[in-house]
PDB file of C-alpha atoms in Angstrom:
ATOM      1  CA  UNK A 475      17.156 -19.411 -11.715  1.00  0.00           C
ATOM      2  CA  UNK A 476      17.634 -23.070 -11.119  1.00  0.00           C
ATOM      3  CA  UNK A 477      15.831 -24.886  -8.392  1.00  0.00           C
ATOM      4  CA  UNK A 478      17.335 -28.306  -8.729  1.00  0.00           C
ATOM      5  CA  UNK A 479      20.459 -29.396  -7.083  1.00  0.00           C
ATOM      6  CA  UNK A 480      20.420 -26.664  -4.532  1.00  0.00           C
ATOM      7  CA  UNK A 481      18.528 -27.047  -1.410  1.00  0.00           C
ATOM      8  CA  UNK A 482      18.480 -23.333  -0.672  1.00  0.00           C
ATOM      9  CA  UNK A 483      16.333 -23.040  -3.794  1.00  0.00           C
ATOM     10  CA  UNK A 484      13.919 -25.903  -2.976  1.00  0.00           C
ATOM     11  CA  UNK A 485      10.374 -25.341  -1.608  1.00  0.00           C
ATOM     12  CA  UNK A 486       9.481 -27.369   1.467  1.00  0.00           C
ATOM     13  CA  UNK A 487       6.205 -29.279   1.400  1.00  0.00           C
ATOM     14  CA  UNK A 488       4.234 -26.501   3.207  1.00  0.00           C
ATOM     15  CA  UNK A 489       5.352 -24.044   0.472  1.00  0.00           C
ATOM     16  CA  UNK A 490       4.229 -26.506  -2.311  1.00  0.00           C
ATOM     17  CA  UNK A 491       0.861 -27.004  -0.683  1.00  0.00           C
ATOM     18  CA  UNK A 492       0.363 -23.260  -0.525  1.00  0.00           C
ATOM     19  CA  UNK A 493       1.385 -22.955  -4.177  1.00  0.00           C
ATOM     20  CA  UNK A 494      -1.005 -25.663  -5.350  1.00  0.00           C
ATOM     21  CA  UNK A 495      -4.008 -23.946  -3.615  1.00  0.00           C
ATOM     22  CA  UNK A 496      -2.884 -20.577  -5.117  1.00  0.00           C
ATOM     23  CA  UNK A 497      -2.752 -21.988  -8.496  1.00  0.00           C
ATOM     24  CA  UNK A 498      -6.095 -23.737  -8.125  1.00  0.00           C
ATOM     25  CA  UNK A 499      -7.838 -20.580  -7.257  1.00  0.00           C
ATOM     26  CA  UNK A 500      -6.070 -18.823 -10.150  1.00  0.00           C
ATOM     27  CA  UNK A 501      -7.364 -21.298 -12.641  1.00  0.00           C
ATOM     28  CA  UNK A 502     -10.942 -21.162 -11.106  1.00  0.00           C
ATOM     29  CA  UNK A 503     -10.774 -17.337 -11.461  1.00  0.00           C
ATOM     30  CA  UNK A 504      -9.909 -17.828 -15.233  1.00  0.00           C
ATOM     31  CA  UNK A 505     -12.299 -20.615 -16.209  1.00  0.00           C
ATOM     32  CA  UNK A 506     -15.046 -20.466 -13.437  1.00  0.00           C
ATOM     33  CA  UNK A 507     -17.545 -18.839 -15.672  1.00  0.00           C
ATOM     34  CA  UNK A 508     -17.291 -21.657 -18.101  1.00  0.00           C
ATOM     35  CA  UNK A 509     -17.478 -24.569 -15.723  1.00  0.00           C
ATOM     36  CA  UNK A 510     -20.173 -23.246 -13.278  1.00  0.00           C
ATOM     37  CA  UNK A 511     -23.264 -25.569 -13.671  1.00  0.00           C
ATOM     38  CA  UNK A 512     -25.660 -22.786 -13.404  1.00  0.00           C
ATOM     39  CA  UNK A 513     -25.888 -18.928 -14.401  1.00  0.00           C
ATOM     40  CA  UNK A 514     -24.601 -16.768 -11.632  1.00  0.00           C
ATOM     41  CA  UNK A 515     -28.130 -15.125 -10.858  1.00  0.00           C
ATOM     42  CA  UNK A 516     -30.426 -17.994 -11.841  1.00  0.00           C
ATOM     43  CA  UNK A 517     -32.874 -19.290  -9.241  1.00  0.00           C
ATOM     44  CA  UNK A 518     -32.449 -22.972  -9.474  1.00  0.00           C
ATOM     45  CA  UNK A 519     -34.564 -24.292  -6.552  1.00  0.00           C
ATOM     46  CA  UNK A 520     -37.499 -23.056  -4.480  1.00  0.00           C
ATOM     47  CA  UNK A 521     -35.904 -24.401  -1.270  1.00  0.00           C
ATOM     48  CA  UNK A 522     -33.789 -21.551  -0.033  1.00  0.00           C
ATOM     49  CA  UNK A 523     -30.692 -22.469   2.066  1.00  0.00           C
ATOM     50  CA  UNK A 524     -30.903 -26.000   0.765  1.00  0.00           C
ATOM     51  CA  UNK A 525     -28.393 -28.466   2.066  1.00  0.00           C
ATOM     52  CA  UNK A 526     -25.516 -30.096   0.113  1.00  0.00           C
ATOM     53  CA  UNK A 527     -26.852 -32.552  -2.476  1.00  0.00           C
ATOM     54  CA  UNK A 528     -25.876 -34.321  -5.741  1.00  0.00           C
ATOM     55  CA  UNK A 529     -27.622 -31.460  -7.640  1.00  0.00           C
ATOM     56  CA  UNK A 530     -26.304 -28.692  -5.423  1.00  0.00           C
ATOM     57  CA  UNK A 531     -22.869 -29.441  -4.301  1.00  0.00           C
ATOM     58  CA  UNK A 532     -22.744 -26.491  -1.899  1.00  0.00           C
ATOM     59  CA  UNK A 533     -26.328 -26.010  -1.346  1.00  0.00           C
ATOM     60  CA  UNK A 534     -28.382 -23.031  -2.263  1.00  0.00           C
ATOM     61  CA  UNK A 535     -28.557 -19.436  -1.109  1.00  0.00           C
ATOM     62  CA  UNK A 536     -31.202 -17.294   0.431  1.00  0.00           C
ATOM     63  CA  UNK A 537     -32.968 -16.961  -2.991  1.00  0.00           C
ATOM     64  CA  UNK A 538     -32.439 -20.603  -4.190  1.00  0.00           C
ATOM     65  CA  UNK A 539     -29.345 -19.872  -6.355  1.00  0.00           C
ATOM     66  CA  UNK A 540     -26.597 -22.480  -6.517  1.00  0.00           C
ATOM     67  CA  UNK A 541     -23.838 -21.653  -4.257  1.00  0.00           C
ATOM     68  CA  UNK A 542     -21.255 -23.773  -6.110  1.00  0.00           C
ATOM     69  CA  UNK A 543     -21.769 -21.571  -9.299  1.00  0.00           C
ATOM     70  CA  UNK A 544     -21.587 -18.321  -7.237  1.00  0.00           C
ATOM     71  CA  UNK A 545     -18.394 -19.319  -5.444  1.00  0.00           C
ATOM     72  CA  UNK A 546     -16.788 -20.199  -8.871  1.00  0.00           C
ATOM     73  CA  UNK A 547     -17.901 -17.000 -10.365  1.00  0.00           C
ATOM     74  CA  UNK A 548     -16.895 -15.070  -7.157  1.00  0.00           C
ATOM     75  CA  UNK A 549     -13.351 -16.209  -7.532  1.00  0.00           C
ATOM     76  CA  UNK A 550     -13.053 -14.048 -10.644  1.00  0.00           C
ATOM     77  CA  UNK A 551     -13.848 -10.952  -8.694  1.00  0.00           C
ATOM     78  CA  UNK A 552     -11.994 -11.700  -5.501  1.00  0.00           C
ATOM     79  CA  UNK A 553      -8.904 -12.867  -7.150  1.00  0.00           C
ATOM     80  CA  UNK A 554      -8.997 -10.577 -10.107  1.00  0.00           C
ATOM     81  CA  UNK A 555      -9.679  -7.378  -8.155  1.00  0.00           C
ATOM     82  CA  UNK A 556      -7.068  -8.196  -5.537  1.00  0.00           C
ATOM     83  CA  UNK A 557      -4.409  -9.073  -8.018  1.00  0.00           C
ATOM     84  CA  UNK A 558      -5.003  -6.001 -10.106  1.00  0.00           C
ATOM     85  CA  UNK A 559      -4.907  -3.772  -7.002  1.00  0.00           C
ATOM     86  CA  UNK A 560      -1.735  -5.321  -5.611  1.00  0.00           C
ATOM     87  CA  UNK A 561       0.073  -5.168  -8.901  1.00  0.00           C
ATOM     88  CA  UNK A 562      -0.777  -1.475  -9.365  1.00  0.00           C
ATOM     89  CA  UNK A 563       0.063  -0.636  -5.616  1.00  0.00           C
ATOM     90  CA  UNK A 564       3.398  -2.539  -5.597  1.00  0.00           C
ATOM     91  CA  UNK A 565       4.499  -1.302  -9.017  1.00  0.00           C
ATOM     92  CA  UNK A 566       3.783   2.325  -8.160  1.00  0.00           C
ATOM     93  CA  UNK A 567       5.281   2.038  -4.600  1.00  0.00           C
ATOM     94  CA  UNK A 568       8.487   0.256  -5.804  1.00  0.00           C
ATOM     95  CA  UNK A 569       9.224   2.758  -8.545  1.00  0.00           C
ATOM     96  CA  UNK A 570       8.566   5.764  -6.341  1.00  0.00           C
ATOM     97  CA  UNK A 571      10.650   4.218  -3.501  1.00  0.00           C
ATOM     98  CA  UNK A 572      13.649   3.559  -5.650  1.00  0.00           C
ATOM     99  CA  UNK A 573      13.483   7.016  -7.146  1.00  0.00           C
ATOM    100  CA  UNK A 574      13.408   8.658  -3.639  1.00  0.00           C
ATOM    101  CA  UNK A 575      16.143   6.527  -2.426  1.00  0.00           C
ATOM    102  CA  UNK A 576      18.418   7.450  -5.367  1.00  0.00           C
ATOM    103  CA  UNK A 577      17.311  11.128  -5.659  1.00  0.00           C
ATOM    104  CA  UNK A 578      17.240  11.848  -1.880  1.00  0.00           C
ATOM    105  CA  UNK A 579      17.059  15.413  -0.762  1.00  0.00           C
ATOM    106  CA  UNK A 580      13.706  17.374  -0.640  1.00  0.00           C
ATOM    107  CA  UNK A 581      12.003  14.933  -3.094  1.00  0.00           C
ATOM    108  CA  UNK A 582      12.620  12.094  -0.840  1.00  0.00           C
ATOM    109  CA  UNK A 583      11.638  14.026   2.277  1.00  0.00           C
ATOM    110  CA  UNK A 584       8.320  15.377   0.925  1.00  0.00           C
ATOM    111  CA  UNK A 585       7.275  12.277  -0.732  1.00  0.00           C
ATOM    112  CA  UNK A 586       7.963  10.244   2.409  1.00  0.00           C
ATOM    113  CA  UNK A 587       6.136  12.554   4.774  1.00  0.00           C
ATOM    114  CA  UNK A 588       3.147  12.851   2.421  1.00  0.00           C
ATOM    115  CA  UNK A 589       2.775   9.009   2.065  1.00  0.00           C
ATOM    116  CA  UNK A 590       3.473   8.477   5.779  1.00  0.00           C
ATOM    117  CA  UNK A 591       0.597  10.747   6.600  1.00  0.00           C
ATOM    118  CA  UNK A 592      -1.638   9.056   3.979  1.00  0.00           C
ATOM    119  CA  UNK A 593      -0.587   5.622   5.446  1.00  0.00           C
ATOM    120  CA  UNK A 594      -1.872   6.702   8.903  1.00  0.00           C
ATOM    121  CA  UNK A 595      -5.441   6.623   7.672  1.00  0.00           C
ATOM    122  CA  UNK A 596      -7.190   3.316   8.590  1.00  0.00           C
ATOM    123  CA  UNK A 597      -7.470   1.290   5.384  1.00  0.00           C
ATOM    124  CA  UNK A 598     -11.114   0.095   5.851  1.00  0.00           C
ATOM    125  CA  UNK A 599     -12.255   3.594   6.802  1.00  0.00           C
ATOM    126  CA  UNK A 600     -10.559   5.081   3.676  1.00  0.00           C
ATOM    127  CA  UNK A 601     -12.215   2.393   1.587  1.00  0.00           C
ATOM    128  CA  UNK A 602     -15.663   3.059   3.024  1.00  0.00           C
ATOM    129  CA  UNK A 603     -15.480   6.757   2.514  1.00  0.00           C
ATOM    130  CA  UNK A 604     -14.209   6.542  -1.107  1.00  0.00           C
ATOM    131  CA  UNK A 605     -16.591   3.818  -2.203  1.00  0.00           C
ATOM    132  CA  UNK A 606     -19.549   5.364  -0.409  1.00  0.00           C
ATOM    133  CA  UNK A 607     -18.808   8.821  -2.177  1.00  0.00           C
ATOM    134  CA  UNK A 608     -17.872   7.622  -5.718  1.00  0.00           C
ATOM    135  CA  UNK A 609     -19.565   4.246  -6.008  1.00  0.00           C
ATOM    136  CA  UNK A 610     -18.468   0.562  -6.013  1.00  0.00           C
ATOM    137  CA  UNK A 611     -17.651  -0.154  -9.681  1.00  0.00           C
ATOM    138  CA  UNK A 612     -14.792  -2.430 -10.292  1.00  0.00           C
ATOM    139  CA  UNK A 613     -12.301   0.247 -11.379  1.00  0.00           C
ATOM    140  CA  UNK A 614     -13.029   2.300  -8.268  1.00  0.00           C
ATOM    141  CA  UNK A 615     -12.506  -0.676  -6.021  1.00  0.00           C
ATOM    142  CA  UNK A 616      -9.076  -1.553  -7.860  1.00  0.00           C
ATOM    143  CA  UNK A 617      -7.860   2.126  -7.496  1.00  0.00           C
ATOM    144  CA  UNK A 618      -8.984   2.466  -3.972  1.00  0.00           C
ATOM    145  CA  UNK A 619      -7.380  -0.732  -2.802  1.00  0.00           C
ATOM    146  CA  UNK A 620      -4.206   0.225  -4.698  1.00  0.00           C
ATOM    147  CA  UNK A 621      -4.174   3.705  -3.037  1.00  0.00           C
ATOM    148  CA  UNK A 622      -4.498   2.143   0.328  1.00  0.00           C
ATOM    149  CA  UNK A 623      -1.563  -0.218   0.085  1.00  0.00           C
ATOM    150  CA  UNK A 624       0.859   1.797  -2.166  1.00  0.00           C
ATOM    151  CA  UNK A 625       2.369   3.831   0.703  1.00  0.00           C
ATOM    152  CA  UNK A 626       3.299   0.627   2.598  1.00  0.00           C
ATOM    153  CA  UNK A 627       4.954  -0.763  -0.637  1.00  0.00           C
ATOM    154  CA  UNK A 628       6.776   2.551  -1.033  1.00  0.00           C
ATOM    155  CA  UNK A 629       8.168   2.465   2.402  1.00  0.00           C
ATOM    156  CA  UNK A 630       9.303  -1.130   2.127  1.00  0.00           C
ATOM    157  CA  UNK A 631      10.926  -0.577  -1.205  1.00  0.00           C
ATOM    158  CA  UNK A 632      12.641   2.518  -0.300  1.00  0.00           C
ATOM    159  CA  UNK A 633      14.203   0.941   2.864  1.00  0.00           C
ATOM    160  CA  UNK A 634      15.687  -1.805   0.787  1.00  0.00           C
ATOM    161  CA  UNK A 635      16.703   0.651  -1.978  1.00  0.00           C
ATOM    162  CA  UNK A 636      18.479   3.002   0.541  1.00  0.00           C
ATOM    163  CA  UNK A 637      20.669   0.010   1.632  1.00  0.00           C
ATOM    164  CA  UNK A 638      21.472  -1.092  -1.779  1.00  0.00           C
ATOM    165  CA  UNK A 639      22.186   2.482  -2.961  1.00  0.00           C
ATOM    166  CA  UNK A 640      24.873   2.848  -0.279  1.00  0.00           C
ATOM    167  CA  UNK A 641      26.765  -0.225  -1.598  1.00  0.00           C
ATOM    168  CA  UNK A 642      30.056  -0.161  -3.319  1.00  0.00           C
ATOM    169  CA  UNK A 643      28.845  -1.426  -6.836  1.00  0.00           C
ATOM    170  CA  UNK A 644      26.291   1.406  -6.987  1.00  0.00           C
ATOM    171  CA  UNK A 645      28.852   3.970  -5.989  1.00  0.00           C
ATOM    172  CA  UNK A 646      31.106   2.742  -8.813  1.00  0.00           C
ATOM    173  CA  UNK A 647      28.246   2.817 -11.264  1.00  0.00           C
ATOM    174  CA  UNK A 648      27.563   6.374 -10.248  1.00  0.00           C
ATOM    175  CA  UNK A 649      31.148   7.499 -10.446  1.00  0.00           C
ATOM    176  CA  UNK A 650      31.450   6.159 -14.189  1.00  0.00           C
ATOM    177  CA  UNK A 651      28.454   8.444 -14.990  1.00  0.00           C
ATOM    178  CA  UNK A 652      25.685   6.017 -15.221  1.00  0.00           C
ATOM    179  CA  UNK A 653      22.263   7.707 -15.340  1.00  0.00           C
ATOM    180  CA  UNK A 654      19.634   7.463 -12.451  1.00  0.00           C
ATOM    181  CA  UNK A 655      17.472   5.139 -14.806  1.00  0.00           C
ATOM    182  CA  UNK A 656      20.413   2.729 -15.120  1.00  0.00           C
ATOM    183  CA  UNK A 657      21.014   2.747 -11.339  1.00  0.00           C
ATOM    184  CA  UNK A 658      17.454   1.905 -10.689  1.00  0.00           C
ATOM    185  CA  UNK A 659      16.817  -0.619 -13.336  1.00  0.00           C
ATOM    186  CA  UNK A 660      20.127  -2.405 -13.389  1.00  0.00           C
ATOM    187  CA  UNK A 661      21.659  -2.072  -9.985  1.00  0.00           C
ATOM    188  CA  UNK A 662      19.043  -1.542  -7.315  1.00  0.00           C
ATOM    189  CA  UNK A 663      15.872  -3.398  -8.739  1.00  0.00           C
ATOM    190  CA  UNK A 664      17.582  -6.780  -9.281  1.00  0.00           C
ATOM    191  CA  UNK A 665      18.812  -6.760  -5.678  1.00  0.00           C
ATOM    192  CA  UNK A 666      15.466  -6.015  -4.081  1.00  0.00           C
ATOM    193  CA  UNK A 667      13.276  -7.986  -6.279  1.00  0.00           C
ATOM    194  CA  UNK A 668      13.068 -10.946  -4.054  1.00  0.00           C
ATOM    195  CA  UNK A 669      11.839  -9.231  -0.826  1.00  0.00           C
ATOM    196  CA  UNK A 670       9.492  -7.156  -2.913  1.00  0.00           C
ATOM    197  CA  UNK A 671       7.842 -10.186  -4.291  1.00  0.00           C
ATOM    198  CA  UNK A 672       7.481 -11.730  -0.887  1.00  0.00           C
ATOM    199  CA  UNK A 673       5.941  -8.400   0.277  1.00  0.00           C
ATOM    200  CA  UNK A 674       3.494  -8.433  -2.783  1.00  0.00           C
ATOM    201  CA  UNK A 675       2.235 -11.791  -1.538  1.00  0.00           C
ATOM    202  CA  UNK A 676       1.398 -10.387   1.890  1.00  0.00           C
ATOM    203  CA  UNK A 677      -0.251  -7.184   0.539  1.00  0.00           C
ATOM    204  CA  UNK A 678      -2.396  -9.468  -1.714  1.00  0.00           C
ATOM    205  CA  UNK A 679      -3.687 -11.147   1.405  1.00  0.00           C
ATOM    206  CA  UNK A 680      -4.464  -7.715   3.120  1.00  0.00           C
ATOM    207  CA  UNK A 681      -6.273  -6.549  -0.119  1.00  0.00           C
ATOM    208  CA  UNK A 682      -8.411  -9.735  -0.292  1.00  0.00           C
ATOM    209  CA  UNK A 683      -9.489  -9.250   3.390  1.00  0.00           C
ATOM    210  CA  UNK A 684     -10.303  -5.464   2.904  1.00  0.00           C
ATOM    211  CA  UNK A 685     -12.144  -6.328  -0.300  1.00  0.00           C
ATOM    212  CA  UNK A 686     -14.133  -8.928   1.488  1.00  0.00           C
ATOM    213  CA  UNK A 687     -14.847  -6.435   4.354  1.00  0.00           C
ATOM    214  CA  UNK A 688     -16.130  -3.826   1.928  1.00  0.00           C
ATOM    215  CA  UNK A 689     -18.245  -6.494   0.212  1.00  0.00           C
ATOM    216  CA  UNK A 690     -19.583  -7.690   3.577  1.00  0.00           C
ATOM    217  CA  UNK A 691     -20.691  -4.138   4.366  1.00  0.00           C
ATOM    218  CA  UNK A 692     -22.531  -3.971   0.916  1.00  0.00           C
ATOM    219  CA  UNK A 693     -19.793  -1.693  -0.764  1.00  0.00           C
ATOM    220  CA  UNK A 694     -18.071  -4.277  -2.847  1.00  0.00           C
ATOM    221  CA  UNK A 695     -19.007  -5.978  -6.085  1.00  0.00           C
ATOM    222  CA  UNK A 696     -22.787  -5.258  -6.648  1.00  0.00           C
ATOM    223  CA  UNK A 697     -25.539  -7.772  -7.470  1.00  0.00           C
ATOM    224  CA  UNK A 698     -26.172  -9.852  -9.381  1.00  0.00           C
ATOM    225  CA  UNK A 699     -22.449 -10.565  -9.261  1.00  0.00           C
ATOM    226  CA  UNK A 700     -20.737 -11.194  -6.104  1.00  0.00           C
ATOM    227  CA  UNK A 701     -17.299 -11.792  -4.744  1.00  0.00           C
ATOM    228  CA  UNK A 702     -16.857 -14.138  -1.717  1.00  0.00           C
ATOM    229  CA  UNK A 703     -17.302 -11.373   0.848  1.00  0.00           C
ATOM    230  CA  UNK A 704     -20.741 -10.401  -0.661  1.00  0.00           C
ATOM    231  CA  UNK A 705     -21.719 -14.214  -0.687  1.00  0.00           C
ATOM    232  CA  UNK A 706     -21.005 -14.220   3.113  1.00  0.00           C
ATOM    233  CA  UNK A 707     -23.071 -11.109   3.647  1.00  0.00           C
ATOM    234  CA  UNK A 708     -26.017 -12.360   1.606  1.00  0.00           C
ATOM    235  CA  UNK A 709     -26.334 -15.502   3.336  1.00  0.00           C
ATOM    236  CA  UNK A 710     -25.430 -14.612   6.915  1.00  0.00           C
ATOM    237  CA  UNK A 711     -28.991 -15.334   8.060  1.00  0.00           C
ATOM    238  CA  UNK A 712     -28.489 -19.013   7.184  1.00  0.00           C
ATOM    239  CA  UNK A 713     -25.817 -19.396   9.837  1.00  0.00           C
ATOM    240  CA  UNK A 714     -28.394 -19.906  12.525  1.00  0.00           C
ATOM    241  CA  UNK A 715     -30.003 -22.554  10.230  1.00  0.00           C
ATOM    242  CA  UNK A 716     -26.703 -24.445   9.625  1.00  0.00           C
ATOM    243  CA  UNK A 717     -26.911 -23.677   6.034  1.00  0.00           C
ATOM    244  CA  UNK A 718     -23.765 -24.308   3.996  1.00  0.00           C
ATOM    245  CA  UNK A 719     -24.300 -21.112   2.007  1.00  0.00           C
ATOM    246  CA  UNK A 720     -22.418 -19.036   4.265  1.00  0.00           C
ATOM    247  CA  UNK A 721     -19.664 -21.538   5.100  1.00  0.00           C
ATOM    248  CA  UNK A 722     -18.238 -22.249   1.657  1.00  0.00           C
ATOM    249  CA  UNK A 723     -17.413 -18.695   0.655  1.00  0.00           C
ATOM    250  CA  UNK A 724     -15.765 -18.283   4.095  1.00  0.00           C
ATOM    251  CA  UNK A 725     -13.705 -21.351   3.405  1.00  0.00           C
ATOM    252  CA  UNK A 726     -12.641 -19.908   0.090  1.00  0.00           C
ATOM    253  CA  UNK A 727     -11.395 -16.626   1.583  1.00  0.00           C
ATOM    254  CA  UNK A 728      -9.604 -18.558   4.319  1.00  0.00           C
ATOM    255  CA  UNK A 729      -7.970 -21.040   2.028  1.00  0.00           C
ATOM    256  CA  UNK A 730      -6.756 -18.351  -0.312  1.00  0.00           C
ATOM    257  CA  UNK A 731      -5.235 -16.067   2.315  1.00  0.00           C
ATOM    258  CA  UNK A 732      -3.744 -18.949   4.250  1.00  0.00           C
ATOM    259  CA  UNK A 733      -2.270 -20.496   1.231  1.00  0.00           C
ATOM    260  CA  UNK A 734      -0.671 -17.309   0.272  1.00  0.00           C
ATOM    261  CA  UNK A 735       0.858 -17.037   3.718  1.00  0.00           C
ATOM    262  CA  UNK A 736       2.084 -20.529   3.487  1.00  0.00           C
ATOM    263  CA  UNK A 737       3.850 -19.882   0.132  1.00  0.00           C
ATOM    264  CA  UNK A 738       5.330 -16.588   1.204  1.00  0.00           C
ATOM    265  CA  UNK A 739       6.551 -17.944   4.714  1.00  0.00           C
ATOM    266  CA  UNK A 740       8.192 -20.847   3.007  1.00  0.00           C
ATOM    267  CA  UNK A 741       9.852 -19.226  -0.018  1.00  0.00           C
ATOM    268  CA  UNK A 742      13.365 -20.537  -0.844  1.00  0.00           C
ATOM    269  CA  UNK A 743      15.889 -18.657   1.342  1.00  0.00           C
ATOM    270  CA  UNK A 744      17.832 -17.358  -1.633  1.00  0.00           C
ATOM    271  CA  UNK A 745      14.783 -15.853  -3.181  1.00  0.00           C
ATOM    272  CA  UNK A 746      13.736 -13.896  -0.045  1.00  0.00           C
ATOM    273  CA  UNK A 747      17.333 -12.830   0.789  1.00  0.00           C
ATOM    274  CA  UNK A 748      18.513 -12.217  -2.804  1.00  0.00           C
ATOM    275  CA  UNK A 749      19.868  -8.889  -1.793  1.00  0.00           C
ATOM    276  CA  UNK A 750      22.510 -10.603   0.491  1.00  0.00           C
TER     277      UNK A 750
END
């Protein structure tokens, strides 16, 4: 899809800034473990909650560990878990939504009512119950977060698919005997892909915030590893001391979530409204 020569396909400067920040954290999530100056659990100084210095660019935490290294390593868990969960949630939700829209009837009614009821459970409460009961391993976190946001992705995709399914070109394809799999893959999916990708970005933000909330409550990634939410929880006592150890993980969470919103809100018009 060409982006040059067509203003409708061009990002504005706010979208470009958001994209650059997203790509920055994506790269850090991949290479952070190799560029971190210290091992993630190593105590590097006896001065806990040390200030910013040449040796410790973001200070030290409540045990004297380097916050810069832990923020770099934390990106791997925050970005990685959120990306895996949102990919699983949106993939399952979109597939089920398109199948329900095309099949209709009792299948659509039963699946929609079940997922609507499930969607009524508060996300953080559901996460707390599951993680507290089963444990907070990374696979459990990914599956729990995916289960929380799959019903919303289903509802969104189904609403789009129902509109596309009623259009003439789908009716013609059905009249010439095309299978349901063809209708879904070749007629409906290409026409809802743009809005679905925009929705994926927003759900990624929600998952990052829920994951950070679980970690802040001690039910996320477990020590000695930590995501950004766990770094905030560990060093919350340093807030009264003016320690940077609690500030920089908070800035990392804010920069990631805000940049995704900046990118999604300023997507090129023809990408968001491709179904038109």
